[in-house]
PDB file of C-alpha atoms and ligand atoms in Angstrom:
ATOM      1  CA  MET A   1     123.949  80.695 114.879  1.00  0.00           C
ATOM      2  CA  SER A   2     127.675  81.397 114.563  1.00  0.00           C
ATOM      3  CA  ARG A   3     129.088  84.020 116.629  1.00  0.00           C
ATOM      4  CA  LYS A   4     130.780  85.971 113.999  1.00  0.00           C
ATOM      5  CA  ASP A   5     127.497  86.423 112.142  1.00  0.00           C
ATOM      6  CA  PRO A   6     125.765  89.814 112.420  1.00  0.00           C
ATOM      7  CA  ILE A   7     122.211  89.421 113.798  1.00  0.00           C
ATOM      8  CA  HIS A   8     120.746  92.299 111.789  1.00  0.00           C
ATOM      9  CA  LEU A   9     121.602  94.340 108.599  1.00  0.00           C
ATOM     10  CA  GLU A  10     120.945  97.849 109.465  1.00  0.00           C
ATOM     11  CA  ASN A  11     122.110 100.603 111.892  1.00  0.00           C
ATOM     12  CA  ARG A  12     120.221 100.394 115.011  1.00  0.00           C
ATOM     13  CA  GLY A  13     119.413 103.373 117.521  1.00  0.00           C
ATOM     14  CA  GLN A  14     119.874 102.970 121.150  1.00  0.00           C
ATOM     15  CA  SER A  15     118.583 104.465 124.337  1.00  0.00           C
ATOM     16  CA  GLY A  16     120.002 102.686 127.312  1.00  0.00           C
ATOM     17  CA  ALA A  17     119.315  99.069 126.851  1.00  0.00           C
ATOM     18  CA  ARG A  18     116.470  99.844 124.410  1.00  0.00           C
ATOM     19  CA  LEU A  19     117.340  99.245 120.768  1.00  0.00           C
ATOM     20  CA  PHE A  20     115.474 100.909 117.745  1.00  0.00           C
ATOM     21  CA  SER A  21     115.525  99.162 114.493  1.00  0.00           C
ATOM     22  CA  PRO A  22     114.516 101.524 111.616  1.00  0.00           C
ATOM     23  CA  THR A  23     112.776  98.537 109.764  1.00  0.00           C
ATOM     24  CA  ALA A  24     110.770  97.565 112.836  1.00  0.00           C
ATOM     25  CA  GLY A  25     109.775 101.204 113.202  1.00  0.00           C
ATOM     26  CA  ARG A  26     108.491 101.264 109.553  1.00  0.00           C
ATOM     27  CA  ASN A  27     106.736  97.682 109.521  1.00  0.00           C
ATOM     28  CA  LYS A  28     105.427  97.220 112.939  1.00  0.00           C
ATOM     29  CA  ALA A  29     102.050  99.044 112.090  1.00  0.00           C
ATOM     30  CA  PRO A  30     101.375  97.118 108.757  1.00  0.00           C
ATOM     31  CA  ILE A  31     102.310  93.780 110.268  1.00  0.00           C
ATOM     32  CA  GLY A  32     100.394  94.548 113.488  1.00  0.00           C
ATOM     33  CA  GLU A  33      97.284  95.378 111.438  1.00  0.00           C
ATOM     34  CA  VAL A  34      97.401  92.089 109.543  1.00  0.00           C
ATOM     35  CA  ILE A  35      98.560  89.812 112.459  1.00  0.00           C
ATOM     36  CA  ASN A  36      95.926  91.272 114.957  1.00  0.00           C
ATOM     37  CA  GLN A  37      93.113  89.459 112.963  1.00  0.00           C
ATOM     38  CA  HIS A  38      94.972  86.106 113.344  1.00  0.00           C
ATOM     39  CA  ILE A  39      95.562  86.320 117.091  1.00  0.00           C
ATOM     40  CA  VAL A  40      92.581  84.803 119.218  1.00  0.00           C
ATOM     41  CA  HIS A  41      91.281  86.758 122.196  1.00  0.00           C
ATOM     42  CA  GLY A  42      93.482  86.393 125.222  1.00  0.00           C
ATOM     43  CA  ALA A  43      96.276  84.427 123.212  1.00  0.00           C
ATOM     44  CA  HIS A  44      99.741  83.592 124.757  1.00  0.00           C
ATOM     45  CA  VAL A  45     101.962  84.570 122.168  1.00  0.00           C
ATOM     46  CA  LEU A  46     105.469  83.111 121.606  1.00  0.00           C
ATOM     47  CA  GLU A  47     107.746  85.212 119.441  1.00  0.00           C
ATOM     48  CA  ILE A  48     110.850  83.803 117.925  1.00  0.00           C
ATOM     49  CA  ALA A  49     113.888  85.904 117.028  1.00  0.00           C
ATOM     50  CA  SER A  50     112.313  89.191 118.579  1.00  0.00           C
ATOM     51  CA  GLY A  51     115.312  91.373 117.856  1.00  0.00           C
ATOM     52  CA  THR A  52     114.884  94.672 119.385  1.00  0.00           C
ATOM     53  CA  GLY A  53     111.343  93.820 120.868  1.00  0.00           C
ATOM     54  CA  GLU A  54     109.484  96.693 119.071  1.00  0.00           C
ATOM     55  CA  HIS A  55     106.942  94.248 117.432  1.00  0.00           C
ATOM     56  CA  GLY A  56     106.146  92.701 120.778  1.00  0.00           C
ATOM     57  CA  ALA A  57     105.679  96.027 122.611  1.00  0.00           C
ATOM     58  CA  PHE A  58     103.598  97.316 119.600  1.00  0.00           C
ATOM     59  CA  MET A  59     101.291  94.323 119.825  1.00  0.00           C
ATOM     60  CA  CYS A  60     100.875  94.352 123.522  1.00  0.00           C
ATOM     61  CA  ASP A  61      99.773  98.208 123.140  1.00  0.00           C
ATOM     62  CA  LEU A  62      97.386  97.067 120.303  1.00  0.00           C
ATOM     63  CA  ARG A  63      96.001  94.074 122.040  1.00  0.00           C
ATOM     64  CA  PRO A  64      95.704  94.628 125.938  1.00  0.00           C
ATOM     65  CA  ASP A  65      94.154  90.924 126.137  1.00  0.00           C
ATOM     66  CA  ILE A  66      97.252  89.110 125.144  1.00  0.00           C
ATOM     67  CA  ILE A  67     100.553  87.680 126.837  1.00  0.00           C
ATOM     68  CA  TRP A  68     103.704  88.204 124.727  1.00  0.00           C
ATOM     69  CA  GLN A  69     106.842  85.936 125.165  1.00  0.00           C
ATOM     70  CA  PRO A  70     109.768  87.481 123.418  1.00  0.00           C
ATOM     71  CA  THR A  71     113.026  85.250 122.739  1.00  0.00           C
ATOM     72  CA  ASP A  72     116.234  85.635 120.962  1.00  0.00           C
ATOM     73  CA  PRO A  73     119.679  83.833 121.099  1.00  0.00           C
ATOM     74  CA  ASN A  74     121.557  87.268 121.266  1.00  0.00           C
ATOM     75  CA  ALA A  75     121.792  88.722 124.817  1.00  0.00           C
ATOM     76  CA  GLU A  76     121.780  92.506 123.804  1.00  0.00           C
ATOM     77  CA  SER A  77     118.520  91.898 121.850  1.00  0.00           C
ATOM     78  CA  ARG A  78     117.010  90.065 124.982  1.00  0.00           C
ATOM     79  CA  ALA A  79     118.154  93.138 127.080  1.00  0.00           C
ATOM     80  CA  SER A  80     116.334  95.395 124.594  1.00  0.00           C
ATOM     81  CA  GLN A  81     113.282  93.175 124.647  1.00  0.00           C
ATOM     82  CA  ASP A  82     113.015  93.546 128.557  1.00  0.00           C
ATOM     83  CA  ALA A  83     113.514  97.255 128.321  1.00  0.00           C
ATOM     84  CA  TRP A  84     110.701  97.642 125.780  1.00  0.00           C
ATOM     85  CA  ALA A  85     108.577  95.201 128.124  1.00  0.00           C
ATOM     86  CA  ASN A  86     108.644  98.084 130.674  1.00  0.00           C
ATOM     87  CA  ASP A  87     105.919  99.711 128.545  1.00  0.00           C
ATOM     88  CA  CYS A  88     103.804  96.630 128.601  1.00  0.00           C
ATOM     89  CA  ALA A  89     102.184  96.381 132.187  1.00  0.00           C
ATOM     90  CA  GLY A  90     103.576  92.861 132.609  1.00  0.00           C
ATOM     91  CA  ARG A  91     102.123  91.426 129.606  1.00  0.00           C
ATOM     92  CA  MET A  92     105.404  91.211 127.822  1.00  0.00           C
ATOM     93  CA  LEU A  93     107.301  88.576 129.657  1.00  0.00           C
ATOM     94  CA  PRO A  94     110.910  88.490 130.460  1.00  0.00           C
ATOM     95  CA  SER A  95     112.807  87.537 127.212  1.00  0.00           C
ATOM     96  CA  LEU A  96     114.138  83.914 126.842  1.00  0.00           C
ATOM     97  CA  SER A  97     117.274  82.665 125.174  1.00  0.00           C
ATOM     98  CA  LEU A  98     116.141  80.633 122.261  1.00  0.00           C
ATOM     99  CA  ASP A  99     118.105  79.454 119.234  1.00  0.00           C
ATOM    100  CA  THR A 100     116.125  77.206 116.656  1.00  0.00           C
ATOM    101  CA  THR A 101     119.141  75.410 115.680  1.00  0.00           C
ATOM    102  CA  GLN A 102     119.510  73.967 119.110  1.00  0.00           C
ATOM    103  CA  PRO A 103     117.713  70.534 119.368  1.00  0.00           C
ATOM    104  CA  ASP A 104     114.757  70.332 121.683  1.00  0.00           C
ATOM    105  CA  TRP A 105     114.576  74.411 122.203  1.00  0.00           C
ATOM    106  CA  ALA A 106     110.827  73.674 122.737  1.00  0.00           C
ATOM    107  CA  ARG A 107     111.259  71.027 125.516  1.00  0.00           C
ATOM    108  CA  GLU A 108     110.935  73.389 128.529  1.00  0.00           C
ATOM    109  CA  LEU A 109     108.355  75.781 127.189  1.00  0.00           C
ATOM    110  CA  PRO A 110     104.571  75.657 128.050  1.00  0.00           C
ATOM    111  CA  SER A 111     102.228  75.429 124.996  1.00  0.00           C
ATOM    112  CA  TYR A 112     101.160  78.767 123.117  1.00  0.00           C
ATOM    113  CA  ASP A 113      98.092  79.841 121.109  1.00  0.00           C
ATOM    114  CA  VAL A 114     100.105  81.757 118.448  1.00  0.00           C
ATOM    115  CA  ILE A 115     103.774  81.605 117.287  1.00  0.00           C
ATOM    116  CA  TYR A 116     105.172  84.659 115.469  1.00  0.00           C
ATOM    117  CA  CYS A 117     108.456  84.768 113.606  1.00  0.00           C
ATOM    118  CA  ALA A 118     109.644  87.969 111.456  1.00  0.00           C
ATOM    119  CA  ASN A 119     112.802  88.267 109.371  1.00  0.00           C
ATOM    120  CA  MET A 120     114.798  85.317 110.740  1.00  0.00           C
ATOM    121  CA  ILE A 121     114.931  82.446 108.230  1.00  0.00           C
ATOM    122  CA  HIS A 122     116.632  84.309 105.615  1.00  0.00           C
ATOM    123  CA  ILE A 123     119.285  85.686 108.000  1.00  0.00           C
ATOM    124  CA  ALA A 124     120.090  82.180 109.363  1.00  0.00           C
ATOM    125  CA  PRO A 125     121.056  78.767 107.926  1.00  0.00           C
ATOM    126  CA  TRP A 126     118.270  76.490 106.618  1.00  0.00           C
ATOM    127  CA  GLU A 127     118.642  74.428 109.654  1.00  0.00           C
ATOM    128  CA  ALA A 128     117.201  77.477 111.700  1.00  0.00           C
ATOM    129  CA  ALA A 129     113.936  77.221 109.506  1.00  0.00           C
ATOM    130  CA  LEU A 130     113.796  73.350 110.020  1.00  0.00           C
ATOM    131  CA  GLY A 131     114.220  73.758 113.822  1.00  0.00           C
ATOM    132  CA  LEU A 132     111.637  76.621 113.967  1.00  0.00           C
ATOM    133  CA  VAL A 133     109.079  74.461 112.386  1.00  0.00           C
ATOM    134  CA  SER A 134     109.719  71.267 114.238  1.00  0.00           C
ATOM    135  CA  GLY A 135     109.873  72.865 117.560  1.00  0.00           C
ATOM    136  CA  ALA A 136     106.791  74.970 116.691  1.00  0.00           C
ATOM    137  CA  ALA A 137     104.992  71.605 116.229  1.00  0.00           C
ATOM    138  CA  ASP A 138     105.787  70.562 119.632  1.00  0.00           C
ATOM    139  CA  VAL A 139     104.995  73.845 121.474  1.00  0.00           C
ATOM    140  CA  LEU A 140     101.867  75.192 119.567  1.00  0.00           C
ATOM    141  CA  LYS A 141      98.472  74.014 120.859  1.00  0.00           C
ATOM    142  CA  SER A 142      96.384  71.995 118.433  1.00  0.00           C
ATOM    143  CA  GLY A 143      94.525  74.396 116.170  1.00  0.00           C
ATOM    144  CA  GLY A 144      97.123  77.188 117.017  1.00  0.00           C
ATOM    145  CA  THR A 145      98.311  79.678 114.508  1.00  0.00           C
ATOM    146  CA  PHE A 146     101.926  80.328 113.162  1.00  0.00           C
ATOM    147  CA  ILE A 147     102.544  83.561 111.612  1.00  0.00           C
ATOM    148  CA  LEU A 148     105.784  83.887 109.561  1.00  0.00           C
ATOM    149  CA  TYR A 149     106.915  87.159 108.010  1.00  0.00           C
ATOM    150  CA  GLY A 150     109.558  88.087 105.518  1.00  0.00           C
ATOM    151  CA  PRO A 151     110.783  88.104 101.970  1.00  0.00           C
ATOM    152  CA  PHE A 152     110.262  84.923  99.930  1.00  0.00           C
ATOM    153  CA  GLN A 153     111.344  83.619  96.464  1.00  0.00           C
ATOM    154  CA  GLU A 154     108.158  82.831  94.556  1.00  0.00           C
ATOM    155  CA  GLY A 155     109.562  81.479  91.275  1.00  0.00           C
ATOM    156  CA  GLU A 156     108.932  83.724  88.183  1.00  0.00           C
ATOM    157  CA  ASP A 157     106.850  86.059  90.417  1.00  0.00           C
ATOM    158  CA  THR A 158     109.799  86.864  92.755  1.00  0.00           C
ATOM    159  CA  ALA A 159     110.248  90.502  93.157  1.00  0.00           C
ATOM    160  CA  PRO A 160     113.430  91.747  91.684  1.00  0.00           C
ATOM    161  CA  SER A 161     114.306  93.307  94.866  1.00  0.00           C
ATOM    162  CA  ASN A 162     114.275  90.124  96.501  1.00  0.00           C
ATOM    163  CA  LEU A 163     116.525  88.375  93.899  1.00  0.00           C
ATOM    164  CA  THR A 164     118.967  91.269  94.730  1.00  0.00           C
ATOM    165  CA  PHE A 165     118.694  90.748  98.488  1.00  0.00           C
ATOM    166  CA  ASP A 166     119.185  87.002  97.990  1.00  0.00           C
ATOM    167  CA  VAL A 167     122.628  87.741  96.296  1.00  0.00           C
ATOM    168  CA  SER A 168     123.632  89.996  98.934  1.00  0.00           C
ATOM    169  CA  LEU A 169     122.897  87.961 101.748  1.00  0.00           C
ATOM    170  CA  LYS A 170     124.662  85.126 100.248  1.00  0.00           C
ATOM    171  CA  SER A 171     127.640  87.250  99.739  1.00  0.00           C
ATOM    172  CA  ARG A 172     127.693  87.820 103.410  1.00  0.00           C
ATOM    173  CA  ASN A 173     127.064  84.081 104.384  1.00  0.00           C
ATOM    174  CA  PRO A 174     126.447  81.502 101.793  1.00  0.00           C
ATOM    175  CA  ASN A 175     124.178  79.581 104.197  1.00  0.00           C
ATOM    176  CA  TRP A 176     121.793  82.644 104.276  1.00  0.00           C
ATOM    177  CA  GLY A 177     119.212  83.470 101.421  1.00  0.00           C
ATOM    178  CA  VAL A 178     115.883  84.564 100.740  1.00  0.00           C
ATOM    179  CA  ARG A 179     113.897  81.258 101.133  1.00  0.00           C
ATOM    180  CA  ASN A 180     111.635  79.654  98.456  1.00  0.00           C
ATOM    181  CA  LEU A 181     108.093  79.909  99.409  1.00  0.00           C
ATOM    182  CA  ASP A 182     107.356  76.313  98.374  1.00  0.00           C
ATOM    183  CA  ASP A 183     110.123  74.883 100.293  1.00  0.00           C
ATOM    184  CA  VAL A 184     108.929  76.815 103.448  1.00  0.00           C
ATOM    185  CA  LYS A 185     105.274  75.466 102.865  1.00  0.00           C
ATOM    186  CA  HIS A 186     106.721  71.993 102.291  1.00  0.00           C
ATOM    187  CA  ILE A 187     108.435  71.896 105.720  1.00  0.00           C
ATOM    188  CA  PHE A 188     105.256  73.228 107.398  1.00  0.00           C
ATOM    189  CA  SER A 189     103.295  70.580 105.778  1.00  0.00           C
ATOM    190  CA  GLU A 190     105.495  67.771 106.648  1.00  0.00           C
ATOM    191  CA  ALA A 191     105.252  68.977 110.428  1.00  0.00           C
ATOM    192  CA  GLY A 192     101.417  68.740 110.406  1.00  0.00           C
ATOM    193  CA  PHE A 193     100.607  72.426 109.582  1.00  0.00           C
ATOM    194  CA  THR A 194      97.998  73.794 107.030  1.00  0.00           C
ATOM    195  CA  HIS A 195      98.799  76.829 104.940  1.00  0.00           C
ATOM    196  CA  LYS A 196      95.908  79.185 105.451  1.00  0.00           C
ATOM    197  CA  ALA A 197      97.052  82.440 103.781  1.00  0.00           C
ATOM    198  CA  ARG A 198      99.737  84.475 101.920  1.00  0.00           C
ATOM    199  CA  ILE A 199      99.221  88.076 102.519  1.00  0.00           C
ATOM    200  CA  VAL A 200     101.251  90.626 100.472  1.00  0.00           C
ATOM    201  CA  MET A 201     102.923  93.312 102.863  1.00  0.00           C
ATOM    202  CA  PRO A 202     104.854  96.444 101.885  1.00  0.00           C
ATOM    203  CA  LYS A 203     108.375  96.283 100.488  1.00  0.00           C
ATOM    204  CA  GLU A 204     107.623  92.935  98.775  1.00  0.00           C
ATOM    205  CA  ASN A 205     107.532  91.160 102.107  1.00  0.00           C
ATOM    206  CA  ARG A 206     104.795  88.398 102.814  1.00  0.00           C
ATOM    207  CA  THR A 207     102.946  87.221 105.773  1.00  0.00           C
ATOM    208  CA  LEU A 208     102.254  83.564 105.916  1.00  0.00           C
ATOM    209  CA  ILE A 209      99.583  82.009 108.193  1.00  0.00           C
ATOM    210  CA  PHE A 210      99.653  78.462 108.902  1.00  0.00           C
ATOM    211  CA  THR A 211      97.378  76.398 111.413  1.00  0.00           C
ATOM    212  CA  LYS A 212      98.493  73.276 113.416  1.00  0.00           C
ATOM    213  CA  SER A 213      96.164  70.615 112.113  1.00  0.00           C
ATOM    214  CA  ARG A 214      97.216  67.763 114.182  1.00  0.00           C
TER     215      ARG A 214
HETATM  216  C1  SAM B   1     116.902  90.767 111.343  1.00  0.00           C
HETATM  217  S1  SAM B   1     116.545  90.398 112.987  1.00  0.00           S
HETATM  218  C2  SAM B   1     114.881  90.365 113.020  1.00  0.00           C
HETATM  219  C3  SAM B   1     114.349  90.817 114.408  1.00  0.00           C
HETATM  220  C4  SAM B   1     112.800  90.956 114.395  1.00  0.00           C
HETATM  221  N1  SAM B   1     112.156  89.752 114.314  1.00  0.00           N
HETATM  222  C5  SAM B   1     112.220  92.035 113.467  1.00  0.00           C
HETATM  223  O1  SAM B   1     111.672  91.535 112.447  1.00  0.00           O
HETATM  224  O2  SAM B   1     112.600  93.197 113.691  1.00  0.00           O
HETATM  225  C6  SAM B   1     116.990  88.781 113.056  1.00  0.00           C
HETATM  226  C7  SAM B   1     116.897  87.946 114.366  1.00  0.00           C
HETATM  227  O3  SAM B   1     117.006  86.544 114.320  1.00  0.00           O
HETATM  228  C8  SAM B   1     117.801  86.076 115.370  1.00  0.00           C
HETATM  229  N2  SAM B   1     118.248  84.845 115.080  1.00  0.00           N
HETATM  230  C9  SAM B   1     119.238  84.465 114.385  1.00  0.00           C
HETATM  231  N3  SAM B   1     119.397  83.080 114.241  1.00  0.00           N
HETATM  232  C10 SAM B   1     118.464  82.634 114.962  1.00  0.00           C
HETATM  233  C11 SAM B   1     118.036  81.260 115.456  1.00  0.00           C
HETATM  234  N4  SAM B   1     118.717  80.220 115.015  1.00  0.00           N
HETATM  235  N5  SAM B   1     116.999  81.165 116.210  1.00  0.00           N
HETATM  236  C12 SAM B   1     116.378  82.111 116.862  1.00  0.00           C
HETATM  237  N6  SAM B   1     116.563  83.451 116.438  1.00  0.00           N
HETATM  238  C13 SAM B   1     117.831  83.659 115.646  1.00  0.00           C
HETATM  239  C14 SAM B   1     118.880  87.294 115.597  1.00  0.00           C
HETATM  240  O4  SAM B   1     119.466  87.248 116.810  1.00  0.00           O
HETATM  241  C15 SAM B   1     118.064  88.427 115.407  1.00  0.00           C
HETATM  242  O5  SAM B   1     117.731  89.051 116.516  1.00  0.00           O
END
């Protein structure tokens, strides 16, 4: 992650350290409804690129049985995640600094039942996706679940809005872009994951479910 890159593409609200993402405010309920079905009882969940922390706080409210570990490379975002964690009765842990382009980011972490990552791999170089998947293979328990949310290119079926979004991302940073679904599935497969589901979400986003099969 380059220091000059913006870490989000919208105007966020703020109250103290707590940040409010209009997008997360809209998508946390539909995402929560879907991913709730893929989080086992009592799961320890690692979230990569937690942003404001609103997804984690929402899921801890929805699922009183889970422990949620938020992370982000950005200090202001981590402070916001810690502020949102005040609503979570200790089940949303203090945020960790984690950048998937850093080698061995998973080395010091315990193992997790679930890894969740939303809206990161298109606003980061492809190396961030490669690092995300290889680190996840190290840190996820065997049989664990990886949940990936965001926009994707799907060949001729790509939504026109995602093609436009891709052009706009690349004009900000040529290393960014809406990722090709087949490329994403390929790197998960190479790392020992099995693709289980592709769920159509509002605004032409997708939730992809993978399980770690070895
Ligand atoms: C658009 S925000 C998404 C935040 C949140 N997941 C959501 O959907 O609301 C993208 C986030 O990715 C983080 N990020 C960018 N590059 C990253 C990397 N290499 N490793 C981990 N996080 C990264 C940014 O700091 C930012 O918080």
